[in-house]
Short mmCIF file of C-alpha atoms in Angstrom, two decimals:
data_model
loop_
_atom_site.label_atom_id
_atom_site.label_comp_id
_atom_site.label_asym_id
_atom_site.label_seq_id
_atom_site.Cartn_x
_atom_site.Cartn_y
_atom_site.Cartn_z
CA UNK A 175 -8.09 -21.35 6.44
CA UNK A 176 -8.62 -24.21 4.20
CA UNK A 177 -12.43 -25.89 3.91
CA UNK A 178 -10.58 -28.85 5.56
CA UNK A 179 -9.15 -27.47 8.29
CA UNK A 180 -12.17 -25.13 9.28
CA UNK A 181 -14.04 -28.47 9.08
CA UNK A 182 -11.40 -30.52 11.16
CA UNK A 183 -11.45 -27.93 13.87
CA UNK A 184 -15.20 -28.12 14.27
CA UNK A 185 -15.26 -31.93 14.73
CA UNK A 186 -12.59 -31.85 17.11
CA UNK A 187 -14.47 -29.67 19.26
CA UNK A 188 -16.80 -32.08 19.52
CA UNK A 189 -15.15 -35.12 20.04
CA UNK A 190 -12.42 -33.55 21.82
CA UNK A 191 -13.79 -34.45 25.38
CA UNK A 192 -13.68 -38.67 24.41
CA UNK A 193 -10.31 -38.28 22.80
CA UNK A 194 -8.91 -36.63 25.88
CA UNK A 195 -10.61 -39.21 28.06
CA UNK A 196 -8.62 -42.06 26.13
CA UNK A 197 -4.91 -43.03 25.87
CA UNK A 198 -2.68 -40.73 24.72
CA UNK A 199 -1.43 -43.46 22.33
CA UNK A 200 -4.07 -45.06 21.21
CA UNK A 201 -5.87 -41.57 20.27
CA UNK A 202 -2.69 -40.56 18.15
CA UNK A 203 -2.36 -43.66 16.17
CA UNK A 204 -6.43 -43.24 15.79
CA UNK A 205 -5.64 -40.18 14.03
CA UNK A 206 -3.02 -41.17 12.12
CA UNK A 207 -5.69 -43.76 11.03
CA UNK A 208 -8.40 -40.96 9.89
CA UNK A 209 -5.68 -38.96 8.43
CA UNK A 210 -4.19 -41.84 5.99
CA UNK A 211 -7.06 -41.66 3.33
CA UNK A 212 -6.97 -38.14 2.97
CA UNK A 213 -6.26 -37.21 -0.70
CA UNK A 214 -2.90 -35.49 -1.71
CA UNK A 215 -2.53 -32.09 -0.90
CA UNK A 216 -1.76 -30.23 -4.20
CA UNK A 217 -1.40 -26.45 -2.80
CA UNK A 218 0.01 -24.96 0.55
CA UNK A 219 -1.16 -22.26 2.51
CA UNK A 220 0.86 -18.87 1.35
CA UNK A 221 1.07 -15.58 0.35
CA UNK A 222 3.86 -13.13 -0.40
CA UNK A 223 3.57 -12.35 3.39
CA UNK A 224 4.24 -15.36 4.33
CA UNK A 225 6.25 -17.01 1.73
CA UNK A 226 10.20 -17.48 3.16
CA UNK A 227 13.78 -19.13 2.10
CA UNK A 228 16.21 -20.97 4.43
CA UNK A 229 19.36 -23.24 3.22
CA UNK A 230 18.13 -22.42 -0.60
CA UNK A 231 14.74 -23.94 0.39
CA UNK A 232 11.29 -22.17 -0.67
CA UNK A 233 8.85 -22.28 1.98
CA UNK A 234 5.13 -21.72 1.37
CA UNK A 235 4.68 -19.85 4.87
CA UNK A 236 6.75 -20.30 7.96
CA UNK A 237 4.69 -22.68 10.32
CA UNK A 238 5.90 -26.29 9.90
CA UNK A 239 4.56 -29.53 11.73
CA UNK A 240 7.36 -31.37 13.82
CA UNK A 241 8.67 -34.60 14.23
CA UNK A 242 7.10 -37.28 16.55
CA UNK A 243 3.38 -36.85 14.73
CA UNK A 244 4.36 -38.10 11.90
CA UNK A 245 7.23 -41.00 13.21
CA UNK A 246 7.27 -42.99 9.97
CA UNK A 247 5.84 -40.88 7.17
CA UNK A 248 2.17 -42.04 6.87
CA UNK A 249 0.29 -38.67 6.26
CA UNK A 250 2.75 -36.05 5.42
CA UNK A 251 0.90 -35.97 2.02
CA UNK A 252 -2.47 -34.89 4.11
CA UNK A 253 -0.71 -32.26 6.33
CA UNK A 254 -0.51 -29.23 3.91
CA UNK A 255 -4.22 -29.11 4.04
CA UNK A 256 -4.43 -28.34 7.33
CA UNK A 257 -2.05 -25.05 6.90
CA UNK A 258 1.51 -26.59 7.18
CA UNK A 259 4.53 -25.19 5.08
CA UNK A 260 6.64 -27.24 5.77
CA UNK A 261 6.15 -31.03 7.69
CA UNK A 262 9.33 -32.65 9.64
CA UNK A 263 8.82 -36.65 9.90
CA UNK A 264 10.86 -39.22 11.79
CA UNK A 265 12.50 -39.13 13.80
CA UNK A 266 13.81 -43.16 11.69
CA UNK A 267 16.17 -44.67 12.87
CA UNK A 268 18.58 -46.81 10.64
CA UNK A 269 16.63 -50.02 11.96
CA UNK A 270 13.16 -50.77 13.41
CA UNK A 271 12.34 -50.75 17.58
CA UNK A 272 9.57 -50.97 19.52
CA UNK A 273 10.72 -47.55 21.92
CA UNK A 274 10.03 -47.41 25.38
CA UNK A 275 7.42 -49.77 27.18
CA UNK A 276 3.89 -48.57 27.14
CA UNK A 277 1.79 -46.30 28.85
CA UNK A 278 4.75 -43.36 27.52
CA UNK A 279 2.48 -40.54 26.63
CA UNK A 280 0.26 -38.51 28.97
CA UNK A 281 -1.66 -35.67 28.89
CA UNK A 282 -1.37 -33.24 31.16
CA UNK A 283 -4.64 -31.59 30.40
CA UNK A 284 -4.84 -28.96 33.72
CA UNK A 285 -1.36 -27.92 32.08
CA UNK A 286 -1.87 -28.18 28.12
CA UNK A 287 1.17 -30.30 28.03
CA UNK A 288 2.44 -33.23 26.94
CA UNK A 289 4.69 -35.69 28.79
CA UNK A 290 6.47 -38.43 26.32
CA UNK A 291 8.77 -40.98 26.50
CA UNK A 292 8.64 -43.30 23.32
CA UNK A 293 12.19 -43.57 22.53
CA UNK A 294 12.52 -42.88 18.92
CA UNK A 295 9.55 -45.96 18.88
CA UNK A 296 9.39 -46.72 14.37
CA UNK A 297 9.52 -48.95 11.61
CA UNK A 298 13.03 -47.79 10.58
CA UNK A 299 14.49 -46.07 7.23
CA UNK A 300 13.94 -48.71 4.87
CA UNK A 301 10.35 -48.68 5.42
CA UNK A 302 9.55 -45.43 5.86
CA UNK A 303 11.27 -44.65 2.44
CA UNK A 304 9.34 -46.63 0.26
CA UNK A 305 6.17 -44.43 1.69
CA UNK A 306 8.62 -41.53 1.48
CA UNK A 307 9.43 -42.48 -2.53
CA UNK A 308 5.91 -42.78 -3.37
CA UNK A 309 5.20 -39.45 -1.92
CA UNK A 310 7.90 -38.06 -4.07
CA UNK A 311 6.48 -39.70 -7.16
CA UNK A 312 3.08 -37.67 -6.68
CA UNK A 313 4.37 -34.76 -5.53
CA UNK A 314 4.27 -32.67 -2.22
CA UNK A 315 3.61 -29.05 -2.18
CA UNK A 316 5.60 -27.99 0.94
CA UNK A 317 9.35 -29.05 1.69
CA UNK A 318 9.67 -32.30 3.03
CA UNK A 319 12.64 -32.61 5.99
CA UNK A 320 13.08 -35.68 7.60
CA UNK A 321 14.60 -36.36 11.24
CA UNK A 322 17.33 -38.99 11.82
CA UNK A 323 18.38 -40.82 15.21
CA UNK A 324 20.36 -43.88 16.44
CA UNK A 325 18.79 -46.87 17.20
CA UNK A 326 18.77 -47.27 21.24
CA UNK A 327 21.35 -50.13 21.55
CA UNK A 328 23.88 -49.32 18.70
CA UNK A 329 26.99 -49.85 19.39
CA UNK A 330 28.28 -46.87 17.22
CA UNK A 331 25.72 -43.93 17.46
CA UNK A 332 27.43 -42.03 14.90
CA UNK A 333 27.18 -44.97 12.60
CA UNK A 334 23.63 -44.99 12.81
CA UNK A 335 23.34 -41.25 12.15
CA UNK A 336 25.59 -41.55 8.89
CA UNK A 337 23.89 -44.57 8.26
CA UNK A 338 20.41 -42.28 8.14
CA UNK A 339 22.38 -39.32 6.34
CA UNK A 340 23.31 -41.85 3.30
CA UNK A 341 19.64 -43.29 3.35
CA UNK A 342 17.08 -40.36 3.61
CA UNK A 343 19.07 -37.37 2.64
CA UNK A 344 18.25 -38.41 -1.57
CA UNK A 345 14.57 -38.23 -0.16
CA UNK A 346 14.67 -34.91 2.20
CA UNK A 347 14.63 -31.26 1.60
CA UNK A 348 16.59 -31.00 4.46
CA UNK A 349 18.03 -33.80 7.34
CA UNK A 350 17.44 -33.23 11.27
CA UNK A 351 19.97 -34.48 13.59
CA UNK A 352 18.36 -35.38 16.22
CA UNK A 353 20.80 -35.39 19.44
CA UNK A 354 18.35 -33.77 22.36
CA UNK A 355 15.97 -36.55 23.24
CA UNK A 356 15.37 -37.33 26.96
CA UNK A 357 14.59 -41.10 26.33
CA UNK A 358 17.14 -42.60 24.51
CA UNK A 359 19.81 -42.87 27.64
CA UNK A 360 22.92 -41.26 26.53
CA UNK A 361 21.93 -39.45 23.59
CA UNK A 362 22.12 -36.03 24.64
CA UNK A 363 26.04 -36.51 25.37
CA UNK A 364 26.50 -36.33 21.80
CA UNK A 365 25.65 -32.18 21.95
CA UNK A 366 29.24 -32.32 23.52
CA UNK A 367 32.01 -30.09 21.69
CA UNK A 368 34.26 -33.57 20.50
CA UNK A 369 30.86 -35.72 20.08
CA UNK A 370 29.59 -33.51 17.97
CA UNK A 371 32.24 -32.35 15.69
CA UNK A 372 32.81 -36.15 14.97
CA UNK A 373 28.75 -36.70 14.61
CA UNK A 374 28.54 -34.03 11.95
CA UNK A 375 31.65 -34.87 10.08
CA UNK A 376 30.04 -38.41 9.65
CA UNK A 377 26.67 -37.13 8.53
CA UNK A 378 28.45 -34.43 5.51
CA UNK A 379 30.73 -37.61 4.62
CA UNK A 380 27.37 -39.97 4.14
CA UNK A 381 25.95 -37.38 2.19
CA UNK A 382 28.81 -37.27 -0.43
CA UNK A 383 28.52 -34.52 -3.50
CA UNK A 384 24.48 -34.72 -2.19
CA UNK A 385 25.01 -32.66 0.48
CA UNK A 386 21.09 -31.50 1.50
CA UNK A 387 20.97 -28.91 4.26
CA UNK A 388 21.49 -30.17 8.24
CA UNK A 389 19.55 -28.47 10.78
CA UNK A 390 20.35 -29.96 14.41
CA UNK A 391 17.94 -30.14 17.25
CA UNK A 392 18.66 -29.37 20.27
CA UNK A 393 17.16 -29.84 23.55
CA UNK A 394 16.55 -26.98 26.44
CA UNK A 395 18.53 -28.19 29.11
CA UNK A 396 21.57 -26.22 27.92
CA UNK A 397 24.12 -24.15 29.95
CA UNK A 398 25.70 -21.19 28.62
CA UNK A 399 28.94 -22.60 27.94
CA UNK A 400 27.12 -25.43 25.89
CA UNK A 401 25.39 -22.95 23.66
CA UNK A 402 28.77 -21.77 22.88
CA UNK A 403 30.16 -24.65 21.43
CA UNK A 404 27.00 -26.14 19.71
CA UNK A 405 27.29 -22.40 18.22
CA UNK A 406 30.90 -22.99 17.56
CA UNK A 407 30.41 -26.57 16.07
CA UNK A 408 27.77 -25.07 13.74
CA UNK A 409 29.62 -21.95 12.66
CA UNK A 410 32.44 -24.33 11.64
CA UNK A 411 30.58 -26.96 9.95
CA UNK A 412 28.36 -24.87 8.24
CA UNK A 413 24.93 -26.32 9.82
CA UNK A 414 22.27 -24.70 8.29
CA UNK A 415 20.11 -24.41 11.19
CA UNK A 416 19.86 -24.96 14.25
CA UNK A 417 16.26 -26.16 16.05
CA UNK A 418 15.21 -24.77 19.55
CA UNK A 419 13.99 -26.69 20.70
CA UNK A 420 13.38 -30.69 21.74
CA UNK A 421 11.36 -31.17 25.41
CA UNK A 422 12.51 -30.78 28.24
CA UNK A 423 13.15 -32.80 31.50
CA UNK A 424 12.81 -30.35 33.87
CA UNK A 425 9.05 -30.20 35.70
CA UNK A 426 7.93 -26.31 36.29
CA UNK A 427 4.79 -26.38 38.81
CA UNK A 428 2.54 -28.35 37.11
CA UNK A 429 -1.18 -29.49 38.57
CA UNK A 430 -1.78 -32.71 36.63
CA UNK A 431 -1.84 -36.31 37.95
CA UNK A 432 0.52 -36.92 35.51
CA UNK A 433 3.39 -34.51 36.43
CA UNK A 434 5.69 -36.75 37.93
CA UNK A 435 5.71 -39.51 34.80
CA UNK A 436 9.25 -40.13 33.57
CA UNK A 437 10.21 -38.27 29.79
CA UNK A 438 10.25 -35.28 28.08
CA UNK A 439 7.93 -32.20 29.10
CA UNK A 440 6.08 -30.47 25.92
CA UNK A 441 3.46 -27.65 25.49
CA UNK A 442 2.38 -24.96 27.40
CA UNK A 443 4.87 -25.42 30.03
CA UNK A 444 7.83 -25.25 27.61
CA UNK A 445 7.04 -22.00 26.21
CA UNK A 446 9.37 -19.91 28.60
CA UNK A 447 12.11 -21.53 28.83
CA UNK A 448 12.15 -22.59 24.67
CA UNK A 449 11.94 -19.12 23.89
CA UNK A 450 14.48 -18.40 26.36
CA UNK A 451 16.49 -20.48 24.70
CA UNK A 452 16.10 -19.46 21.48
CA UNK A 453 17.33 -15.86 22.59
CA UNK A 454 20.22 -17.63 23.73
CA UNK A 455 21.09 -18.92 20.61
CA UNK A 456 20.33 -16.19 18.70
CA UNK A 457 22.56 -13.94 21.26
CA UNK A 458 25.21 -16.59 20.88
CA UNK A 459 25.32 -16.89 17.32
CA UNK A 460 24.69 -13.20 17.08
CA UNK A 461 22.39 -14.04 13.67
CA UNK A 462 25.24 -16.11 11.52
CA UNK A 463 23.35 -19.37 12.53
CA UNK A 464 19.58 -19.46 11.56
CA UNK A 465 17.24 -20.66 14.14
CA UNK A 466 13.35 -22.31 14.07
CA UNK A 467 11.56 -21.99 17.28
CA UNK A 468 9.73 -25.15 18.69
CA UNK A 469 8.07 -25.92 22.20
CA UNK A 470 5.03 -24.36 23.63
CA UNK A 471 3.76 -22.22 20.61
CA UNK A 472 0.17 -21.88 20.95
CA UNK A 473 -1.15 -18.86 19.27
CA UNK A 474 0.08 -16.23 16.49
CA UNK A 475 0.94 -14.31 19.15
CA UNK A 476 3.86 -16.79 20.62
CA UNK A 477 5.13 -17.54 17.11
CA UNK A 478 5.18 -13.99 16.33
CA UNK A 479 7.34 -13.22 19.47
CA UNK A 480 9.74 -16.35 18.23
CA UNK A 481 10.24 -15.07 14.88
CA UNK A 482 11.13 -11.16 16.46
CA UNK A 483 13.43 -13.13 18.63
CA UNK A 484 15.22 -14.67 15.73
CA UNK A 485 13.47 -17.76 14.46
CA UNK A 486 12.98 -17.88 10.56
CA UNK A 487 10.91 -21.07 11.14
CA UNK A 488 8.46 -22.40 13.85
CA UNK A 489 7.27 -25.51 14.32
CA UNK A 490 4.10 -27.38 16.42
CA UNK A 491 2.83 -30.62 18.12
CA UNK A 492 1.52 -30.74 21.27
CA UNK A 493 -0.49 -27.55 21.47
CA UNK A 494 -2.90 -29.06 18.04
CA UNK A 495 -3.57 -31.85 21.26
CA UNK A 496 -5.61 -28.80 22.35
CA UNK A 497 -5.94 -26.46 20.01
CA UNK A 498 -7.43 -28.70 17.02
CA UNK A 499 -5.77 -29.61 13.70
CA UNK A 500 -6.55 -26.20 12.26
CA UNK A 501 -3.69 -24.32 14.65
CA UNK A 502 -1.02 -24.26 11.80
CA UNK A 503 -3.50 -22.82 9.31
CA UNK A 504 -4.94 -20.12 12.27
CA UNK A 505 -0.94 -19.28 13.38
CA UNK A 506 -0.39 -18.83 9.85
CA UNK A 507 -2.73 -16.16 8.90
CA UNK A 508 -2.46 -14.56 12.62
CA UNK A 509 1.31 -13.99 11.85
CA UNK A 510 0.12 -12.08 8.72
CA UNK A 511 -1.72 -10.15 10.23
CA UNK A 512 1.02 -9.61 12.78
CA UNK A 513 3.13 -8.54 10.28
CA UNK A 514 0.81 -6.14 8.95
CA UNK A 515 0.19 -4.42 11.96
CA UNK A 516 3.71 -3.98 13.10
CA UNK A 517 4.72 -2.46 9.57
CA UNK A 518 6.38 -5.67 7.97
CA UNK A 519 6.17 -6.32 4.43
CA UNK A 520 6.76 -10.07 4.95
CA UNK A 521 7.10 -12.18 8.15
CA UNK A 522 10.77 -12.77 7.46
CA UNK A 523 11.54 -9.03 7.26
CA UNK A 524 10.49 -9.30 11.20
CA UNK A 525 13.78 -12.27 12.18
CA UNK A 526 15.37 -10.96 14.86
CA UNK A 527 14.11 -7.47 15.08
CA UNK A 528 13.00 -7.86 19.17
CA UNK A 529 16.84 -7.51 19.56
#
């Protein structure tokens, strides 16, 4: 683990008990704050172990940050120090909005989760791409995706999507289509068969001769028969990943004060039933669709059980709420180790192999 991260984590530790005691909001955009002046990271946490390829992509090691810390790409240039190989902003949408009314994030501490619903809340493409440009100019040492939604009262959703396909797809490594928010009412229709044929035939026709790998997120509340055709859709338009997945609306037992708040559930709680998922997926798709595992990973341990379920990628959020900034870093050396010990040359030899 980096100087910086080993550092990070020992300050959070101590602070941790005020930052918990304030709004969930407020202490984010704090952070965000701290983060900003950070110099450029020039190197990213790897080693042959760790080092993997999706959709022609290099990455540096397999633990990525994930959209919704990063909304409008202010400190992606910081993140690699803290052990990130990869960092996911947005999710931008084609114009600015304020997202849902305020208080929409609570911590759940007697859980370790996260409820949110901020409602694609950002300062829209145009802005975030002149930060995203600059970034560009200097250089970034991990691969750079970037997350695209509608804006909440468009008229044409799938407008807005190959609106975001034709703006930030020049300045990504790869695009997210982002269809499995809670809190943008409607939204999730769009992981319908029809919906989302038509949704991904108007992001590849933004893109041109460009044509910069699509991963799609998806959310947990799935039945079979929808796993089927999002499989389907992305066997046939030649997705190149699929993520498992967004947060969920469904409330497990949870002790908090906060468990009945309105929005999506993330963290601890999660961890079942996104894993679940993910062996859905991968059971569905019977390994033709790559997959990246999100929602409740924790420890080594739970990414290392993602990946033998068939997740080439992972990504965090919530649990660094709890864990400290230097999870990604810690995850990323535990799942060498992991890999080691179970008789793996590299992480990615282990995709899939808990089948």
């Amino acid at each position: 683990m980096s100087f910086l991260a080993s550092a990070a984590d020992a300050a959070y530790a101590l602070i941790r008990p005020f930052v918990h005691a304030s709004d969930g909001e407020a202490a984010h955009d704090l952070t965000l704050a701290a983060l900003q002046p950070l110099p450029r990271a020039r190197r990213a946490l790897t080693s042959p172990a760790l080092a993997t390829e999706l959709a022609g992509i290099a990455f540096p090691n397999p633990v990525g940050l994930a959209p919704g810390f990063d909304k409008d790409a202010r400190v992606a240039h910081a993140m690699p120090h803290f052990g990130f190989g990869f960092v996911e902003v947005g999710t931008l949408t084609p114009l600015p909005q304020a997202g849902n009314p305020r208080p929409r994030l609570f911590r759940l501490v007697e859980d370790r989760a996260i409820i949110n619903r901020m409602g694609f809340n950002n300062g829209g493409q145009e802005s975030a791409a002149e930060r995203i440009v600059r970034l560009r100019r200097y250089g970034l040492p991990v691969p750079l995706g970037i997350n695209i939604g509608a804006n909440k009262d468009s008229a044409d959703r799938i407008a807005d999507y190959a609106k975001g396909a034709a703006a930030m797809a020049p300045l990504a490594d790869y695009l997210t289509v982002n269809i499995s928010s809670p809190n943008t009412p409607g939204l999730r229709a769009l992981q319908d068969r029809g919906a989302l044929e038509a949704l991904l035939d108007g992001v590849a026709a933004a893109q041109g001769d460009l044509a910069k790998p699509v991963f799609l997120k998806v959310a947990p509340d799935l039945e079979p028969a929808d796993i089927d055709d999002i499989v389907a859709v992305a066997i046939d338009k030649g997705l190149a990943a699929i993520i498992v997945s967004n947060t969920t609306v469904e409330r497990p037992a949870l002790a908090s004060r906060h468990a009945g708040e309105a929005g999506g559930l993330s963290g601890a709680p999660l961890a079942s039933l996104a894993l679940q998922r993910l062996r859905d997926f991968r059971a569905a798709s019977g390994g033709r669709v790559p997959l990246i595992g999100v929602g409740g990973i924790a420890t080594a341990g739970q990414a290392w059980e993602r990946i033998r379920a068939g997740a080439s990628l992972v990504q965090l959020y919530s649990a660094m709420v709890y864990e400290g900034p230097g999870l990604a870093a810690r995850i990323a050396r535990g799942l060498e180790e992991l890999a080691a010990r179970d008789g793996f040359a590299r992480v990615a030899d282990a995709v899939g192999t808990a089948e």
